[in-house]
mmCIF file of C-alpha atoms in Angstrom:
data_model
loop_
_atom_site.group_PDB
_atom_site.id
_atom_site.type_symbol
_atom_site.label_atom_id
_atom_site.label_comp_id
_atom_site.label_asym_id
_atom_site.label_seq_id
_atom_site.Cartn_x
_atom_site.Cartn_y
_atom_site.Cartn_z
ATOM 1 C CA MET A 185 -7.376 -37.552 12.146
ATOM 2 C CA GLU A 186 -7.514 -34.589 9.875
ATOM 3 C CA VAL A 187 -8.822 -31.350 11.658
ATOM 4 C CA GLU A 188 -8.924 -29.390 8.610
ATOM 5 C CA ASN A 189 -10.819 -32.086 6.662
ATOM 6 C CA ILE A 190 -13.481 -32.259 9.330
ATOM 7 C CA PHE A 191 -13.819 -28.619 9.807
ATOM 8 C CA ARG A 192 -14.200 -27.908 6.208
ATOM 9 C CA ARG A 193 -17.608 -29.896 6.311
ATOM 10 C CA ILE A 194 -18.980 -26.788 7.991
ATOM 11 C CA PRO A 195 -20.344 -24.615 5.395
ATOM 12 C CA ASP A 196 -18.500 -21.407 6.571
ATOM 13 C CA PHE A 197 -15.240 -23.125 6.990
ATOM 14 C CA ARG A 198 -14.728 -24.539 3.588
ATOM 15 C CA SER A 199 -11.462 -22.738 3.223
ATOM 16 C CA ILE A 200 -10.159 -23.143 6.750
ATOM 17 C CA VAL A 201 -6.407 -24.128 7.235
ATOM 18 C CA LEU A 202 -4.741 -25.443 10.507
ATOM 19 C CA ASP A 203 -2.276 -22.526 11.335
ATOM 20 C CA LYS A 204 -0.344 -22.936 14.465
ATOM 21 C CA ILE A 205 -0.508 -25.979 16.985
ATOM 22 C CA LEU A 206 0.015 -24.282 20.500
ATOM 23 C CA PHE A 207 -0.371 -27.513 22.495
ATOM 24 C CA GLU A 208 -0.680 -31.217 21.612
ATOM 25 C CA SER A 209 -0.552 -34.399 22.985
ATOM 26 C CA LYS A 210 -1.376 -37.289 20.358
ATOM 27 C CA TYR A 211 -3.367 -34.661 18.708
ATOM 28 C CA PRO A 212 -3.648 -30.969 18.426
ATOM 29 C CA VAL A 213 -5.262 -30.005 21.741
ATOM 30 C CA MET A 214 -5.098 -26.121 21.345
ATOM 31 C CA PHE A 215 -4.353 -24.566 17.925
ATOM 32 C CA THR A 216 -5.015 -21.712 15.664
ATOM 33 C CA CYS A 217 -6.831 -21.696 12.324
ATOM 34 C CA LYS A 218 -7.003 -19.220 9.657
ATOM 35 C CA ASN A 219 -10.250 -18.949 7.488
ATOM 36 C CA ASN A 220 -9.824 -16.440 4.794
ATOM 37 C CA LYS A 221 -8.821 -13.265 6.687
ATOM 38 C CA ASP A 222 -10.388 -14.401 10.206
ATOM 39 C CA VAL A 223 -8.268 -16.121 12.684
ATOM 40 C CA TYR A 224 -9.714 -18.804 15.152
ATOM 41 C CA LEU A 225 -8.643 -20.325 18.336
ATOM 42 C CA PHE A 226 -9.745 -23.975 19.142
ATOM 43 C CA ILE A 227 -9.439 -26.180 21.994
ATOM 44 C CA CYS A 228 -10.200 -29.797 21.964
ATOM 45 C CA CYS A 229 -12.435 -30.125 24.946
ATOM 46 C CA LEU A 230 -13.400 -33.916 24.590
ATOM 47 C CA MET A 231 -11.860 -36.826 22.991
ATOM 48 C CA THR A 232 -13.417 -40.483 23.400
ATOM 49 C CA ALA A 233 -13.324 -43.329 21.219
ATOM 50 C CA ASN A 234 -16.583 -42.348 19.732
ATOM 51 C CA LYS A 235 -16.592 -38.557 19.765
ATOM 52 C CA VAL A 236 -14.238 -35.534 19.320
ATOM 53 C CA GLU A 237 -15.591 -32.139 20.503
ATOM 54 C CA TRP A 238 -14.006 -28.844 19.792
ATOM 55 C CA ILE A 239 -14.885 -25.427 21.127
ATOM 56 C CA GLY A 240 -13.713 -22.325 18.893
ATOM 57 C CA THR A 241 -13.694 -18.603 18.764
ATOM 58 C CA LYS A 242 -12.805 -16.021 16.433
ATOM 59 C CA THR A 243 -10.017 -14.192 17.845
ATOM 60 C CA THR A 244 -7.195 -11.557 17.025
ATOM 61 C CA TYR A 245 -3.445 -11.656 16.752
ATOM 62 C CA ASP A 246 -3.212 -9.277 19.728
ATOM 63 C CA ASN A 247 -5.311 -11.520 21.798
ATOM 64 C CA LEU A 248 -3.079 -14.567 20.751
ATOM 65 C CA ILE A 249 0.190 -12.851 21.542
ATOM 66 C CA ARG A 250 -0.940 -11.875 25.017
ATOM 67 C CA LEU A 251 -1.839 -15.400 25.600
ATOM 68 C CA LEU A 252 1.666 -16.645 24.589
ATOM 69 C CA GLU A 253 3.205 -14.093 26.564
ATOM 70 C CA ASN A 254 1.368 -15.184 29.898
ATOM 71 C CA LYS A 255 -0.369 -11.866 29.921
ATOM 72 C CA ILE A 256 -3.903 -13.236 30.016
ATOM 73 C CA THR A 257 -5.094 -16.794 30.976
ATOM 74 C CA ILE A 258 -6.360 -19.252 28.417
ATOM 75 C CA ARG A 259 -9.941 -18.860 29.435
ATOM 76 C CA ASP A 260 -9.900 -15.075 29.114
ATOM 77 C CA ALA A 261 -7.938 -15.317 25.618
ATOM 78 C CA PHE A 262 -10.778 -17.632 24.745
ATOM 79 C CA LEU A 263 -13.825 -15.606 26.079
ATOM 80 C CA ASN A 264 -12.597 -11.890 25.596
ATOM 81 C CA ILE A 265 -12.956 -11.060 21.850
ATOM 82 C CA THR A 266 -16.517 -11.993 20.805
ATOM 83 C CA GLU A 267 -19.842 -13.424 22.269
ATOM 84 C CA ASP A 268 -20.208 -16.300 19.581
ATOM 85 C CA LYS A 269 -18.491 -19.427 20.120
ATOM 86 C CA ILE A 270 -18.475 -22.474 17.994
ATOM 87 C CA ILE A 271 -18.928 -26.005 19.208
ATOM 88 C CA ILE A 272 -17.895 -28.835 16.722
ATOM 89 C CA ASP A 273 -18.820 -32.571 17.333
ATOM 90 C CA TYR A 274 -17.517 -35.513 15.123
ATOM 91 C CA ASN A 275 -18.479 -38.922 15.865
ATOM 92 C CA GLY A 276 -15.918 -40.386 13.222
ATOM 93 C CA LYS A 277 -18.567 -39.932 10.413
ATOM 94 C CA ASN A 278 -20.735 -36.951 10.768
ATOM 95 C CA VAL A 279 -19.905 -33.422 11.713
ATOM 96 C CA GLU A 280 -22.264 -31.330 13.732
ATOM 97 C CA TYR A 281 -21.845 -27.768 14.919
ATOM 98 C CA ARG A 282 -23.646 -25.046 16.590
ATOM 99 C CA ILE A 283 -23.043 -21.349 17.475
ATOM 100 C CA GLU A 284 -23.590 -20.571 21.273
ATOM 101 C CA LYS A 285 -23.409 -17.471 23.196
ATOM 102 C CA ARG A 286 -20.318 -17.061 25.721
ATOM 103 C CA SER A 287 -23.136 -16.857 28.690
ATOM 104 C CA ASN A 288 -24.581 -20.314 27.263
ATOM 105 C CA ILE A 289 -21.173 -22.265 27.208
ATOM 106 C CA PRO A 290 -21.383 -25.021 29.939
ATOM 107 C CA ASP A 291 -18.293 -24.616 32.180
ATOM 108 C CA ASN A 292 -16.776 -28.160 31.495
ATOM 109 C CA LEU A 293 -16.292 -26.993 27.708
ATOM 110 C CA LEU A 294 -14.108 -24.072 28.764
ATOM 111 C CA PRO A 295 -10.464 -24.035 29.659
ATOM 112 C CA THR A 296 -9.707 -24.233 33.309
ATOM 113 C CA ALA A 297 -9.993 -20.777 35.053
ATOM 114 C CA ASP A 298 -6.842 -19.010 36.148
ATOM 115 C CA GLU A 299 -4.527 -21.265 33.838
ATOM 116 C CA TYR A 300 -2.020 -19.594 31.825
ATOM 117 C CA MET A 301 0.039 -20.989 29.305
ATOM 118 C CA ASP A 302 3.305 -21.222 31.411
ATOM 119 C CA ALA A 303 5.474 -21.047 28.559
ATOM 120 C CA GLU A 304 9.257 -20.930 28.957
ATOM 121 C CA ASP A 305 11.270 -18.019 27.798
ATOM 122 C CA ASP A 306 11.133 -18.037 24.059
ATOM 123 C CA GLU A 307 9.049 -21.203 23.875
ATOM 124 C CA TYR A 308 6.513 -19.348 21.574
ATOM 125 C CA ALA A 309 8.950 -17.066 20.048
ATOM 126 C CA GLU A 310 8.370 -18.321 16.373
ATOM 127 C CA GLU A 311 4.539 -18.227 16.811
ATOM 128 C CA ILE A 312 4.635 -14.467 18.550
ATOM 129 C CA ALA A 313 6.721 -13.410 15.715
ATOM 130 C CA ALA A 314 4.354 -14.695 13.022
ATOM 131 C CA PHE A 315 1.324 -13.236 14.863
ATOM 132 C CA ARG A 316 3.106 -9.972 15.137
ATOM 133 C CA LYS A 317 3.943 -10.033 11.362
ATOM 134 C CA ARG A 318 0.338 -10.692 10.716
ATOM 135 C CA ASN A 319 -1.214 -7.970 12.859
ATOM 136 C CA THR A 320 -2.517 -5.165 11.111
ATOM 137 C CA ASN A 321 -3.581 -3.115 14.056
ATOM 138 C CA ILE A 322 -2.140 0.282 14.068
ATOM 139 C CA GLU A 323 -1.974 2.555 17.045
ATOM 140 C CA TYR A 324 -0.429 6.156 17.102
ATOM 141 C CA VAL A 325 0.330 7.814 20.355
ATOM 142 C CA ILE A 326 0.775 11.716 20.014
ATOM 143 C CA LYS A 327 0.931 14.359 22.460
ATOM 144 C CA PRO A 328 -1.921 16.706 22.924
ATOM 145 C CA ARG A 329 -1.755 20.564 22.413
ATOM 146 C CA VAL A 330 -4.242 21.044 24.961
ATOM 147 C CA ASN A 331 -4.644 19.149 28.351
ATOM 148 C CA LYS A 332 -7.242 17.097 26.757
ATOM 149 C CA TYR A 333 -7.199 13.738 24.891
ATOM 150 C CA PHE A 334 -9.026 12.679 21.767
ATOM 151 C CA VAL A 335 -9.662 9.284 20.264
ATOM 152 C CA PHE A 336 -10.277 9.100 16.638
ATOM 153 C CA GLN A 337 -11.517 6.038 14.718
ATOM 154 C CA TYR A 338 -9.980 5.898 11.204
ATOM 155 C CA ARG A 339 -11.095 3.277 8.804
ATOM 156 C CA GLY A 340 -11.532 0.773 11.640
ATOM 157 C CA LYS A 341 -8.272 1.451 13.397
ATOM 158 C CA SER A 342 -7.983 3.193 16.850
ATOM 159 C CA VAL A 343 -5.717 6.369 16.940
ATOM 160 C CA LEU A 344 -4.910 8.053 20.357
ATOM 161 C CA ILE A 345 -3.608 11.566 19.739
ATOM 162 C CA SER A 346 -0.925 12.395 22.454
ATOM 163 C CA ASP A 347 2.209 13.586 20.841
ATOM 164 C CA ASP A 348 2.786 16.242 18.243
ATOM 165 C CA ALA A 349 6.247 15.324 17.334
ATOM 166 C CA PHE A 350 4.754 12.349 15.159
ATOM 167 C CA PRO A 351 2.843 13.720 12.249
ATOM 168 C CA ILE A 352 0.153 11.390 10.698
ATOM 169 C CA ASN A 353 -1.911 12.311 7.707
ATOM 170 C CA LEU A 354 -5.527 11.170 8.105
ATOM 171 C CA ASP A 355 -8.241 11.765 5.405
ATOM 172 C CA ALA A 356 -10.618 13.813 7.203
ATOM 173 C CA LYS A 357 -13.650 12.185 5.482
ATOM 174 C CA ASP A 358 -12.569 8.949 7.287
ATOM 175 C CA VAL A 359 -11.896 10.069 10.864
ATOM 176 C CA MET A 360 -14.509 10.356 13.531
ATOM 177 C CA GLN A 361 -13.496 12.246 16.639
ATOM 178 C CA TYR A 362 -14.529 11.568 20.243
ATOM 179 C CA LYS A 363 -13.700 13.845 23.028
ATOM 180 C CA MET A 364 -12.464 12.052 26.570
ATOM 181 C CA GLU A 365 -13.856 14.081 29.273
ATOM 182 C CA LYS A 366 -12.023 12.723 32.273
ATOM 183 C CA ILE A 367 -8.530 11.088 32.153
ATOM 184 C CA HIS A 368 -7.285 9.602 35.530
ATOM 185 C CA ASN A 369 -4.016 8.388 34.600
ATOM 186 C CA LYS A 370 -1.408 10.115 32.358
ATOM 187 C CA GLY A 371 -0.748 7.079 30.486
ATOM 188 C CA MET A 372 -3.403 5.250 28.404
ATOM 189 C CA ALA A 373 -3.554 2.153 26.188
ATOM 190 C CA PHE A 374 -6.167 1.288 23.725
ATOM 191 C CA VAL A 375 -6.615 -2.100 22.349
#
């Protein structure tokens, strides 16, 4: 069974490429795909003699890295990026697909709650390295001059100013500033 050829029958997935197989049996069970600039996480949730069913979601490399480092559960990695999930049914001849909201997904299609990848040390080192290399998220942490933090949005990248020892040059026309009124912890992380 060629997963790519099945998925390419879907109009929005004409360019999809199977990327990394994270878990497999006789067939890929959990895997990532690239579709142009987007990355997806897919899980084969049903395989019978007559039907194969996958559930997929658009994801991020940060999310995949956290999954492979056992920092989040498989279900959380699957549910936490976007509301829209894709369900693909294949009966050996025809491919049917539908987009469902996260809240409408039957529980039996989702990964088991509270299950982690339970990876051995360095089991996914190659995949994590590849995902880190592809990751385009840029985060700057800089110390404030005053006792307040500011969050900036810069061309779609989040920037937290909290250290003046690391200068960054931002084009002012591309920056939006949001003042954060309350800080409960001295350290903060933005994803």
